[in-house]
Short mmCIF file of C-alpha atoms and ligand atoms in Angstrom, two decimals:
data_model
loop_
_atom_site.label_atom_id
_atom_site.label_comp_id
_atom_site.label_asym_id
_atom_site.label_seq_id
_atom_site.Cartn_x
_atom_site.Cartn_y
_atom_site.Cartn_z
CA MET P 22 10.45 26.18 10.17
CA PRO P 23 8.05 23.45 11.36
CA HIS P 24 4.42 24.26 10.61
CA ASN P 25 2.51 25.56 13.65
CA TYR P 26 -0.75 23.67 13.25
CA TYR P 27 -2.47 25.19 16.29
CA THR P 28 -3.92 28.52 15.08
CA GLY P 29 -5.77 29.40 18.29
CA GLU P 30 -9.09 28.48 16.63
CA LYS P 31 -11.44 26.56 18.93
CA ALA P 32 -14.38 24.21 18.33
CA GLU P 33 -17.24 24.32 20.84
CA LEU P 34 -19.02 21.17 21.95
CA LYS P 35 -22.19 21.48 23.97
CA ILE P 36 -22.86 18.36 26.10
CA ASP P 37 -24.95 17.87 29.25
CA GLY P 38 -25.65 21.60 29.42
CA GLN P 39 -21.97 22.50 29.33
CA VAL P 40 -19.98 24.08 26.48
CA HIS P 41 -16.51 22.58 26.02
CA GLU P 42 -13.78 24.14 23.91
CA LEU P 43 -11.53 21.91 21.82
CA PRO P 44 -8.50 23.22 19.88
CA VAL P 45 -8.56 23.22 16.06
CA ILE P 46 -5.59 21.96 14.05
CA VAL P 47 -4.96 23.34 10.54
CA GLY P 48 -2.55 21.58 8.13
CA THR P 49 -0.31 23.22 5.53
CA GLU P 50 -2.88 22.42 2.80
CA GLY P 51 -5.70 23.87 4.91
CA GLU P 52 -7.09 20.56 6.21
CA LYS P 53 -8.83 21.14 9.55
CA ALA P 54 -9.18 18.81 12.53
CA ILE P 55 -10.60 19.05 16.01
CA ASP P 56 -8.06 17.89 18.58
CA ILE P 57 -10.19 15.63 20.82
CA ARG P 58 -7.31 14.26 22.92
CA SER P 59 -8.83 15.91 26.01
CA LEU P 60 -12.44 14.93 25.15
CA ARG P 61 -12.85 12.09 27.67
CA GLY P 62 -11.11 14.02 30.41
CA GLN P 63 -13.31 17.08 29.81
CA THR P 64 -16.64 15.35 29.12
CA GLY P 65 -16.44 11.66 30.06
CA TYR P 66 -17.39 10.89 26.47
CA VAL P 67 -15.34 9.13 23.78
CA ALA P 68 -15.85 9.76 20.03
CA PHE P 69 -17.17 6.88 17.92
CA ASP P 70 -15.98 6.44 14.31
CA SER P 71 -15.77 2.78 13.27
CA GLY P 72 -13.63 2.54 10.11
CA TYR P 73 -12.04 5.87 11.09
CA ALA P 74 -13.49 7.70 8.04
CA ASN P 75 -13.65 10.92 10.10
CA THR P 76 -10.65 10.43 12.38
CA GLY P 77 -7.05 11.54 11.95
CA SER P 78 -4.57 9.23 13.69
CA CYS P 79 -1.50 11.44 13.37
CA ILE P 80 0.09 14.62 12.09
CA SER P 81 2.30 13.77 9.11
CA ASN P 82 4.84 15.41 6.78
CA ILE P 83 4.91 12.63 4.22
CA THR P 84 1.95 12.48 1.83
CA TYR P 85 -0.94 14.76 1.04
CA LEU P 86 -4.04 13.60 -0.76
CA ASP P 87 -7.20 15.49 -1.56
CA GLY P 88 -10.01 13.06 -2.31
CA GLU P 89 -12.33 15.70 -3.70
CA ARG P 90 -9.82 17.25 -6.10
CA GLY P 91 -7.94 14.02 -6.91
CA VAL P 92 -4.60 15.39 -5.74
CA LEU P 93 -1.71 13.24 -4.45
CA SER P 94 1.78 14.46 -3.52
CA TYR P 95 4.79 12.97 -1.71
CA ARG P 96 6.71 15.48 0.44
CA GLY P 97 5.13 18.29 -1.62
CA TYR P 98 5.96 16.88 -5.07
CA ASP P 99 2.97 16.07 -7.30
CA ILE P 100 2.75 12.36 -8.08
CA ALA P 101 2.53 12.95 -11.85
CA GLU P 102 5.86 14.84 -11.87
CA LEU P 103 7.58 12.17 -9.81
CA ALA P 104 6.20 9.35 -11.98
CA GLU P 105 7.35 11.16 -15.12
CA ASN P 106 10.81 12.25 -14.03
CA CYS P 107 12.14 9.95 -11.29
CA SER P 108 13.23 6.40 -10.66
CA PHE P 109 11.56 4.42 -7.90
CA VAL P 110 14.81 4.52 -5.90
CA GLU P 111 14.80 8.35 -6.04
CA VAL P 112 11.21 8.46 -4.79
CA ALA P 113 11.95 5.88 -2.08
CA TYR P 114 14.76 8.18 -0.93
CA LEU P 115 12.38 11.18 -1.04
CA LEU P 116 9.73 9.40 1.04
CA ASP P 117 12.21 8.17 3.63
CA HIS P 118 14.50 11.22 3.86
CA GLY P 119 12.06 14.07 3.09
CA SER P 120 13.88 15.51 0.05
CA LEU P 121 14.89 14.33 -3.41
CA PRO P 122 18.50 13.04 -3.34
CA THR P 123 21.48 14.82 -4.88
CA ARG P 124 23.40 12.72 -7.39
CA ALA P 125 25.91 11.83 -4.65
CA GLU P 126 23.16 10.86 -2.16
CA LEU P 127 21.44 8.77 -4.83
CA GLY P 128 24.72 7.02 -5.62
CA GLU P 129 25.30 6.21 -1.95
CA PHE P 130 21.72 4.96 -1.50
CA SER P 131 21.90 2.82 -4.66
CA GLN P 132 25.18 1.35 -3.45
CA MET P 133 23.52 0.37 -0.14
CA LEU P 134 20.62 -1.22 -2.02
CA ASN P 135 23.13 -3.16 -4.08
CA ASP P 136 25.12 -4.27 -1.03
CA PHE P 137 21.96 -5.46 0.75
CA ALA P 138 20.42 -7.26 -2.22
CA MET P 139 21.33 -10.80 -1.14
CA ILE P 140 19.40 -12.73 1.49
CA HIS P 141 20.99 -15.18 3.94
CA GLU P 142 21.42 -18.59 2.31
CA ASP P 143 19.57 -20.15 5.26
CA MET P 144 16.55 -18.00 4.33
CA ILE P 145 16.52 -19.38 0.80
CA ARG P 146 15.95 -22.82 2.29
CA PHE P 147 12.74 -21.52 3.93
CA PHE P 148 11.14 -21.47 0.48
CA ASP P 149 11.57 -25.25 0.18
CA SER P 150 9.34 -25.73 3.22
CA TYR P 151 6.31 -23.94 1.76
CA PRO P 152 3.72 -26.03 -0.12
CA PRO P 153 3.90 -25.27 -3.90
CA LYS P 154 0.69 -23.23 -4.05
CA SER P 155 1.45 -21.11 -0.97
CA PRO P 156 0.00 -17.58 -1.24
CA PRO P 157 2.90 -15.23 -2.14
CA MET P 158 1.70 -12.63 0.40
CA ALA P 159 1.85 -15.26 3.18
CA ILE P 160 5.42 -16.08 2.16
CA LEU P 161 6.39 -12.41 1.91
CA SER P 162 4.95 -11.52 5.31
CA SER P 163 6.72 -14.40 7.07
CA MET P 164 10.01 -13.91 5.25
CA VAL P 165 10.04 -10.20 6.18
CA ASN P 166 9.35 -11.09 9.79
CA SER P 167 12.24 -13.57 9.65
CA LEU P 168 14.61 -10.68 8.89
CA CYS P 169 14.34 -9.89 12.63
CA SER P 170 16.20 -13.14 13.32
CA PHE P 171 18.91 -12.56 10.74
CA TYR P 172 19.48 -8.84 11.47
CA PRO P 173 18.89 -8.41 15.21
CA GLU P 174 20.87 -5.13 15.31
CA MET P 175 17.81 -3.15 14.31
CA THR P 176 16.11 -4.04 17.60
CA GLU P 177 18.83 -2.01 19.42
CA ASN P 178 18.43 1.75 18.96
CA PRO P 179 16.68 1.53 15.57
CA LEU P 180 17.02 5.19 14.64
CA GLU P 181 20.82 4.87 14.57
CA ASN P 182 20.45 2.04 12.07
CA ILE P 183 17.38 3.37 10.22
CA ASP P 184 19.12 4.11 6.90
CA ARG P 185 20.73 0.66 6.79
CA MET P 186 17.48 -0.96 8.01
CA SER P 187 15.41 0.81 5.33
CA ALA P 188 17.87 0.07 2.51
CA ARG P 189 18.14 -3.53 3.67
CA LEU P 190 14.37 -3.94 3.70
CA LEU P 191 13.82 -2.22 0.33
CA SER P 192 16.48 -4.34 -1.32
CA LYS P 193 15.77 -7.70 0.30
CA VAL P 194 11.99 -7.56 -0.20
CA ARG P 195 12.63 -7.23 -3.93
CA THR P 196 14.90 -10.31 -3.80
CA ILE P 197 12.47 -12.30 -1.63
CA ALA P 198 9.62 -11.53 -4.06
CA ALA P 199 11.60 -12.69 -7.10
CA PHE P 200 13.00 -15.75 -5.30
CA SER P 201 9.50 -16.80 -4.17
CA TYR P 202 8.35 -16.67 -7.80
CA LYS P 203 11.25 -18.82 -9.02
CA LYS P 204 10.69 -21.28 -6.19
CA SER P 205 6.96 -21.47 -7.02
CA LEU P 206 8.00 -22.71 -10.48
CA GLY P 207 10.49 -25.18 -9.03
CA TYR P 208 13.35 -23.28 -10.72
CA PRO P 209 16.68 -22.20 -9.27
CA VAL P 210 16.75 -18.65 -7.95
CA VAL P 211 18.53 -15.98 -9.99
CA TYR P 212 20.81 -13.87 -7.80
CA PRO P 213 20.79 -10.06 -7.88
CA ARG P 214 23.43 -8.42 -10.07
CA HIS P 215 25.66 -5.46 -9.16
CA ASP P 216 25.38 -3.96 -12.65
CA LEU P 217 21.58 -3.61 -12.81
CA SER P 218 19.27 -0.90 -11.46
CA TYR P 219 16.66 -1.68 -8.81
CA CYS P 220 13.80 -2.50 -11.21
CA ALA P 221 15.99 -4.11 -13.89
CA ASN P 222 17.47 -6.35 -11.19
CA PHE P 223 13.99 -7.40 -10.05
CA LEU P 224 12.90 -8.25 -13.60
CA ASN P 225 16.12 -10.15 -14.21
CA MET P 226 15.73 -12.15 -10.98
CA MET P 227 12.14 -12.90 -12.00
CA PHE P 228 12.63 -13.89 -15.61
CA ASP P 229 16.25 -14.74 -16.35
CA SER P 230 17.09 -18.42 -16.58
CA PRO P 231 20.15 -20.56 -17.43
CA VAL P 232 18.44 -21.70 -20.62
CA ARG P 233 16.88 -18.42 -21.70
CA PRO P 234 18.69 -15.19 -20.81
CA TYR P 235 16.28 -12.34 -19.99
CA GLU P 236 16.68 -9.34 -22.23
CA ILE P 237 16.26 -6.11 -20.25
CA ASN P 238 13.73 -3.92 -22.05
CA HIS P 239 14.24 -0.35 -20.86
CA LYS P 240 10.63 0.59 -21.61
CA VAL P 241 9.48 -2.23 -19.33
CA VAL P 242 11.94 -1.06 -16.66
CA ALA P 243 10.56 2.49 -17.01
CA ALA P 244 6.98 1.21 -16.70
CA LEU P 245 7.83 -0.76 -13.56
CA ASN P 246 9.54 2.27 -12.02
CA LYS P 247 6.41 4.30 -12.72
CA LEU P 248 4.08 1.67 -11.21
CA LEU P 249 6.16 1.32 -8.04
CA ILE P 250 6.34 5.12 -7.65
CA LEU P 251 2.56 5.39 -7.94
CA HIS P 252 2.17 2.86 -5.13
CA GLY P 253 4.86 4.53 -2.97
CA ASP P 254 2.63 5.94 -0.25
CA HIS P 255 -0.97 6.92 0.38
CA GLU P 256 -1.11 8.47 3.89
CA GLN P 257 -3.15 6.53 6.47
CA ASN P 258 -4.54 3.65 4.37
CA CYS P 259 -5.29 0.34 6.07
CA SER P 260 -1.82 -1.21 5.71
CA THR P 261 0.11 1.95 6.61
CA SER P 262 -2.11 2.47 9.65
CA THR P 263 -1.37 -1.15 10.56
CA VAL P 264 2.38 -0.52 10.36
CA ARG P 265 1.91 2.51 12.64
CA MET P 266 -0.42 0.64 15.00
CA VAL P 267 1.98 -2.31 15.41
CA GLY P 268 5.03 -0.03 15.52
CA SER P 269 3.39 2.12 18.21
CA ALA P 270 4.03 -0.70 20.72
CA ARG P 271 7.78 -0.14 20.00
CA VAL P 272 7.87 -3.07 17.56
CA ASN P 273 10.82 -3.10 15.16
CA LEU P 274 10.51 -2.06 11.52
CA TYR P 275 10.59 -5.56 10.02
CA ALA P 276 7.82 -6.99 12.21
CA SER P 277 5.72 -3.81 11.72
CA VAL P 278 6.06 -4.05 7.94
CA SER P 279 5.27 -7.77 8.06
CA ALA P 280 1.92 -6.81 9.67
CA GLY P 281 1.38 -4.17 6.99
CA ILE P 282 1.88 -6.82 4.30
CA SER P 283 -0.89 -8.91 5.87
CA ALA P 284 -3.25 -5.92 5.91
CA LEU P 285 -2.46 -5.10 2.27
CA TRP P 286 -3.35 -8.67 1.25
CA GLY P 287 -7.10 -8.03 1.69
CA PRO P 288 -9.25 -7.85 -1.49
CA LEU P 289 -10.69 -4.55 -0.25
CA HIS P 290 -7.17 -3.12 -0.15
CA GLY P 291 -4.04 -4.15 -2.06
CA GLY P 292 -5.53 -7.51 -3.01
CA ALA P 293 -7.90 -5.63 -5.32
CA ASN P 294 -5.38 -5.57 -8.19
CA GLN P 295 -5.48 -9.37 -8.29
CA ALA P 296 -9.29 -9.33 -7.86
CA VAL P 297 -9.61 -6.94 -10.84
CA MET P 298 -7.65 -9.27 -13.10
CA GLU P 299 -9.63 -12.30 -11.95
CA MET P 300 -12.87 -10.37 -12.50
CA LEU P 301 -11.82 -9.26 -16.01
CA GLN P 302 -10.69 -12.79 -16.87
CA SER P 303 -13.99 -14.33 -15.75
CA ILE P 304 -15.96 -11.71 -17.71
CA HIS P 305 -13.80 -12.40 -20.77
CA GLU P 306 -14.08 -16.19 -20.43
CA SER P 307 -17.87 -15.96 -20.03
CA GLY P 308 -18.24 -14.08 -23.33
CA GLY P 309 -17.40 -10.52 -22.24
CA ASP P 310 -20.82 -9.57 -20.89
CA TYR P 311 -19.63 -7.12 -18.24
CA ARG P 312 -23.10 -5.61 -17.79
CA GLN P 313 -24.23 -8.45 -15.54
CA TYR P 314 -21.23 -7.74 -13.29
CA VAL P 315 -22.22 -4.08 -13.13
CA GLU P 316 -25.77 -5.11 -12.18
CA ARG P 317 -24.45 -7.52 -9.53
CA ALA P 318 -22.23 -4.76 -8.10
CA LYS P 319 -25.32 -2.55 -7.75
CA ASP P 320 -27.44 -5.22 -6.06
CA PRO P 321 -27.40 -4.60 -2.27
CA LYS P 322 -28.26 -8.27 -1.73
CA ASP P 323 -25.20 -9.41 -3.72
CA PRO P 324 -21.86 -9.17 -1.84
CA PHE P 325 -20.05 -8.77 -5.21
CA ARG P 326 -18.33 -5.43 -5.63
CA LEU P 327 -16.67 -4.09 -8.76
CA ALA P 328 -12.99 -4.72 -7.97
CA GLY P 329 -10.80 -1.70 -8.60
CA PHE P 330 -13.71 0.71 -8.17
CA GLY P 331 -14.46 3.04 -5.29
CA HIS P 332 -12.25 4.49 -2.61
CA ARG P 333 -12.56 5.61 1.00
CA VAL P 334 -10.95 8.97 0.23
CA TYR P 335 -11.10 9.62 -3.53
CA LYS P 336 -14.57 10.78 -4.51
CA THR P 337 -13.24 11.56 -7.97
CA TYR P 338 -10.86 9.86 -10.39
CA ASP P 339 -7.81 8.41 -8.57
CA PRO P 340 -4.88 10.41 -10.03
CA ARG P 341 -2.75 7.26 -10.00
CA CYS P 342 -5.30 5.40 -12.09
CA ARG P 343 -5.22 8.12 -14.74
CA ILE P 344 -1.43 7.77 -15.09
CA ILE P 345 -1.52 3.96 -15.06
CA LYS P 346 -4.30 3.82 -17.66
CA GLN P 347 -2.18 5.96 -20.01
CA ALA P 348 0.88 3.83 -19.27
CA CYS P 349 -1.12 0.71 -20.20
CA ASP P 350 -1.51 1.92 -23.76
CA GLU P 351 2.19 2.89 -23.96
CA VAL P 352 3.54 -0.38 -22.54
CA LEU P 353 1.24 -2.63 -24.58
CA ASP P 354 2.18 -0.62 -27.66
CA ASP P 355 5.92 -0.92 -26.87
CA LEU P 356 5.62 -4.63 -26.28
CA LYS P 357 3.32 -5.17 -29.27
CA PHE P 358 1.09 -6.91 -26.74
CA SER P 359 -2.63 -6.59 -27.33
CA ASP P 360 -4.72 -7.54 -24.33
CA PRO P 361 -8.49 -7.99 -24.67
CA LEU P 362 -8.74 -7.42 -20.93
CA LEU P 363 -7.58 -3.81 -21.38
CA ASP P 364 -10.35 -3.14 -23.89
CA LEU P 365 -12.79 -4.85 -21.53
CA ALA P 366 -11.59 -2.74 -18.58
CA LYS P 367 -12.06 0.45 -20.58
CA GLU P 368 -15.58 -0.55 -21.61
CA LEU P 369 -16.44 -1.51 -18.03
CA GLU P 370 -15.14 1.84 -16.78
CA GLU P 371 -17.13 3.74 -19.41
CA VAL P 372 -20.40 1.98 -18.52
CA ALA P 373 -19.89 2.33 -14.77
CA LEU P 374 -19.02 6.03 -14.94
CA LYS P 375 -22.32 6.69 -16.74
CA ASP P 376 -24.41 4.59 -14.34
CA ASP P 377 -26.33 6.53 -11.68
CA TYR P 378 -25.46 3.98 -8.98
CA PHE P 379 -21.74 4.72 -9.38
CA VAL P 380 -22.19 8.42 -10.09
CA GLU P 381 -24.34 8.99 -6.99
CA ARG P 382 -21.76 7.24 -4.80
CA ASN P 383 -18.73 8.89 -6.42
CA LEU P 384 -17.32 5.51 -7.38
CA TYR P 385 -14.39 5.81 -9.80
CA PRO P 386 -11.64 3.43 -10.87
CA ASN P 387 -8.82 3.37 -8.32
CA VAL P 388 -5.12 2.53 -8.45
CA ASP P 389 -5.88 -1.18 -8.75
CA PHE P 390 -8.14 -1.06 -11.79
CA TYR P 391 -5.51 -0.96 -14.54
CA SER P 392 -2.23 -1.83 -12.80
CA GLY P 393 -2.68 -5.56 -13.39
CA ILE P 394 -2.83 -5.02 -17.15
CA ILE P 395 0.75 -3.77 -17.11
CA TYR P 396 1.98 -6.44 -14.70
CA ARG P 397 0.42 -9.06 -17.00
CA ALA P 398 2.06 -7.55 -20.08
CA ILE P 399 5.43 -7.65 -18.27
CA GLY P 400 4.87 -11.35 -17.50
CA ILE P 401 4.19 -11.09 -13.77
CA PRO P 402 1.65 -13.74 -12.66
CA THR P 403 -1.67 -12.55 -11.23
CA SER P 404 -0.84 -14.25 -7.92
CA MET P 405 2.06 -11.80 -7.50
CA PHE P 406 0.18 -8.58 -8.21
CA THR P 407 -0.33 -7.73 -4.55
CA VAL P 408 3.33 -8.53 -3.87
CA MET P 409 4.11 -5.84 -6.46
CA PHE P 410 1.85 -3.45 -4.56
CA ALA P 411 3.82 -4.25 -1.39
CA LEU P 412 7.13 -3.62 -3.20
CA GLY P 413 5.89 -0.18 -4.20
CA ARG P 414 4.35 0.66 -0.81
CA LEU P 415 7.44 -0.32 1.16
CA PRO P 416 9.07 3.16 1.20
CA GLY P 417 5.80 4.63 2.46
CA TRP P 418 5.52 2.09 5.27
CA ILE P 419 9.14 2.77 6.25
CA ALA P 420 8.63 6.55 6.18
CA HIS P 421 5.55 6.36 8.41
CA TRP P 422 7.16 3.94 10.86
CA LYS P 423 10.17 6.25 11.09
CA GLU P 424 8.02 9.39 11.47
CA MET P 425 6.19 7.75 14.34
CA TRP P 426 9.40 6.62 16.11
CA ASP P 427 10.73 10.17 15.68
CA ASP P 428 7.60 11.76 17.18
CA PRO P 429 8.25 13.07 20.73
CA ALA P 430 4.47 12.96 21.39
CA TRP P 431 4.30 9.30 20.41
CA ARG P 432 2.00 7.04 22.47
CA ILE P 433 0.95 3.44 21.99
CA SER P 434 -2.18 3.28 19.80
CA ARG P 435 -5.05 2.04 21.90
CA PRO P 436 -8.56 3.05 20.71
CA ARG P 437 -11.52 2.97 23.13
CA GLN P 438 -14.97 1.38 22.49
CA VAL P 439 -18.61 1.46 23.53
CA TYR P 440 -19.63 -1.74 25.32
CA ILE P 441 -23.14 -3.09 24.64
CA GLY P 442 -22.71 -6.58 26.11
CA PRO P 443 -24.59 -8.17 29.06
CA LEU P 444 -24.75 -6.37 32.40
CA SER P 445 -22.93 -7.95 35.35
CA ARG P 446 -24.12 -11.54 35.94
CA PRO P 447 -23.50 -13.83 38.99
CA PHE P 448 -21.20 -16.78 38.23
CA VAL P 449 -22.98 -20.19 37.83
CA PRO P 450 -20.94 -23.40 38.35
CA ILE P 451 -20.94 -25.66 35.26
CA ASP P 452 -23.23 -28.35 36.71
CA GLN P 453 -25.91 -25.71 37.41
CA ARG P 454 -25.92 -24.13 33.87
C1 SDX J 13 -6.69 0.54 -2.20
O1 SDX J 13 -7.15 3.71 1.57
C2 SDX J 13 -6.30 3.76 0.56
O2 SDX J 13 -5.68 4.77 0.32
C3 SDX J 13 -6.16 2.46 -0.20
C4 SDX J 13 -5.31 2.52 -1.47
C5 SDX J 13 -3.83 2.76 -1.15
O3 SDX J 13 -3.13 3.24 -2.02
O4 SDX J 13 -3.39 2.34 -0.02
O5 SDX J 13 -5.80 3.51 -2.33
C6 SDX J 13 -5.33 1.16 -2.21
O6 SDX J 13 -6.98 -0.24 -1.31
C7 SDX J 13 -7.71 0.98 -3.23
C8 SDX J 13 -9.10 0.28 -3.05
C9 SDX J 13 -8.99 -1.15 -3.57
N1 SDX J 13 -10.22 -1.89 -3.25
C10 SDX J 13 -11.12 -2.18 -4.19
O7 SDX J 13 -11.06 -1.80 -5.36
C11 SDX J 13 -12.26 -3.07 -3.69
C12 SDX J 13 -13.60 -2.53 -4.22
N2 SDX J 13 -13.90 -1.25 -3.56
C13 SDX J 13 -14.77 -1.29 -2.41
O8 SDX J 13 -14.78 -2.44 -1.65
C14 SDX J 13 -14.79 0.03 -1.63
O9 SDX J 13 -14.97 1.03 -2.54
C15 SDX J 13 -13.60 0.37 -0.73
C16 SDX J 13 -13.30 -0.72 0.21
C17 SDX J 13 -12.40 0.70 -1.54
C18 SDX J 13 -14.00 1.60 0.06
O10 SDX J 13 -15.02 1.23 0.92
P1 SDX J 13 -15.77 2.30 1.85
O11 SDX J 13 -15.06 3.60 1.86
O12 SDX J 13 -16.03 1.63 3.16
O13 SDX J 13 -17.08 2.59 1.06
P2 SDX J 13 -18.47 1.94 1.39
O14 SDX J 13 -18.33 0.47 1.51
O15 SDX J 13 -19.07 2.69 2.52
O16 SDX J 13 -19.28 2.22 0.04
C19 SDX J 13 -20.15 3.32 -0.08
C20 SDX J 13 -21.24 2.86 -1.03
C21 SDX J 13 -21.92 1.55 -0.58
O17 SDX J 13 -23.21 1.55 -1.14
P3 SDX J 13 -24.48 1.99 -0.21
O18 SDX J 13 -24.39 1.22 1.07
O19 SDX J 13 -24.28 3.50 0.00
O20 SDX J 13 -25.70 1.66 -1.03
O21 SDX J 13 -20.65 2.54 -2.32
C22 SDX J 13 -20.84 1.16 -2.58
C23 SDX J 13 -21.12 0.49 -1.27
O22 SDX J 13 -21.89 -0.71 -1.47
N3 SDX J 13 -19.58 0.68 -3.17
C24 SDX J 13 -19.50 -0.17 -4.19
C25 SDX J 13 -18.13 -0.32 -4.47
N4 SDX J 13 -17.43 0.42 -3.61
C26 SDX J 13 -18.33 1.03 -2.80
N5 SDX J 13 -20.47 -0.82 -4.91
C27 SDX J 13 -20.03 -1.62 -5.91
N6 SDX J 13 -18.74 -1.81 -6.24
C28 SDX J 13 -17.76 -1.17 -5.54
N7 SDX J 13 -16.49 -1.37 -5.85
#
């Protein structure tokens, strides 16, 4: 039974001597919103909320997060349970279909991922045209957009093809990411294999070579599954909102996701995992004095911010960070890999969490603070950390794009503004200016 989010509650707004009633929406977890869709019609006013910190853009069934309590769940399942008990493919199915798959459904979905794992040979030649140091996120975004040219069928009625489109995207993005890494080294690509799982296939495509076979380490595969699950979705973050915004103009899934990849690239968003590693490396290389970085982060005149710290929604410890931090110790222990940057990160966290500046602003480590430690231990280059974030976030982007296309109340996203530019001026021909 779909949740009836209108409870009859009303909010009153008193403006220009008039009292206006606006309906209240209540979510299944008790979140409340004022439905202001009639605000301009009733009052002539628009609401103003740059950065949208106080504005809900949609009603969604996919992910719930509580920033005060540090709670995150996908389709009602707590993230810690999913990370502990599922594979990334199971969680991708959950996000996109709304329920965990039966063994038969999982088998069918895995078979589709396997069948869609190759990319068109013409696309592989695209890599040869990029300069050697091309940013991996630039390559990923353009390659994903190019899928529109190779698979035009999804521009016809997309919802009929959505399962094939989603599986194709999930599988091919993994291949594109691994191929772009091989190409960046000047090495031949390693093709996907039918006998490997999603994550094992990615690692094999990344690290196998004709002269040194890659040995699949099941603990590394488990760690990668966990990391990708933890990045699976996060409600209306910048990149997911971008996918919805672009998709709202009836843009196909591939082009919408390509835009989401560009949004994720930013150092304030998914690019933070790379920024954290670069920050830790520069602290380490300059003798490990992290205190000066903490002081710089606190200085309002210094644009430097502590990468991997703070969050628009979490005003307590990011539940994903807690799981990743624990996984760091497990993976490094399994791989007998000691990383001074992990010790440095822990010390930095400890100092920051005791510092009034961070405490007063509820600044805690977020999902990006420790994830790079595991990627580094696995052998993934820092330049590909945000690509890994995109790989994990893909099922979430797909789920939100699909939810929007399915929504009968769907409209193109088109925010309003408040103009403060010059009043009307008479035109002056150029020779009289
Ligand atoms: C992700 O939205 C999501 O869900 C994103 C994400 C997802 O899964 O999709 O969780 C993934 O993007 C995580 C965040 C990764 N980014 C970083 O780690 C970059 C560093 N963090 C900051 O830039 C910042 O915390 C943001 C961008 C994450 C949040 O910015 P907000 O919500 O706009 O917060 P703000 O800039 O208004 O900061 C409030 C105060 C300010 O100080 P005052 O003006 O009150 O004095 O806190 C300060 C900020 O200067 N502050 C920081 C800080 N983050 C905020 N000061 C130092 N270091 C920081 N990291």
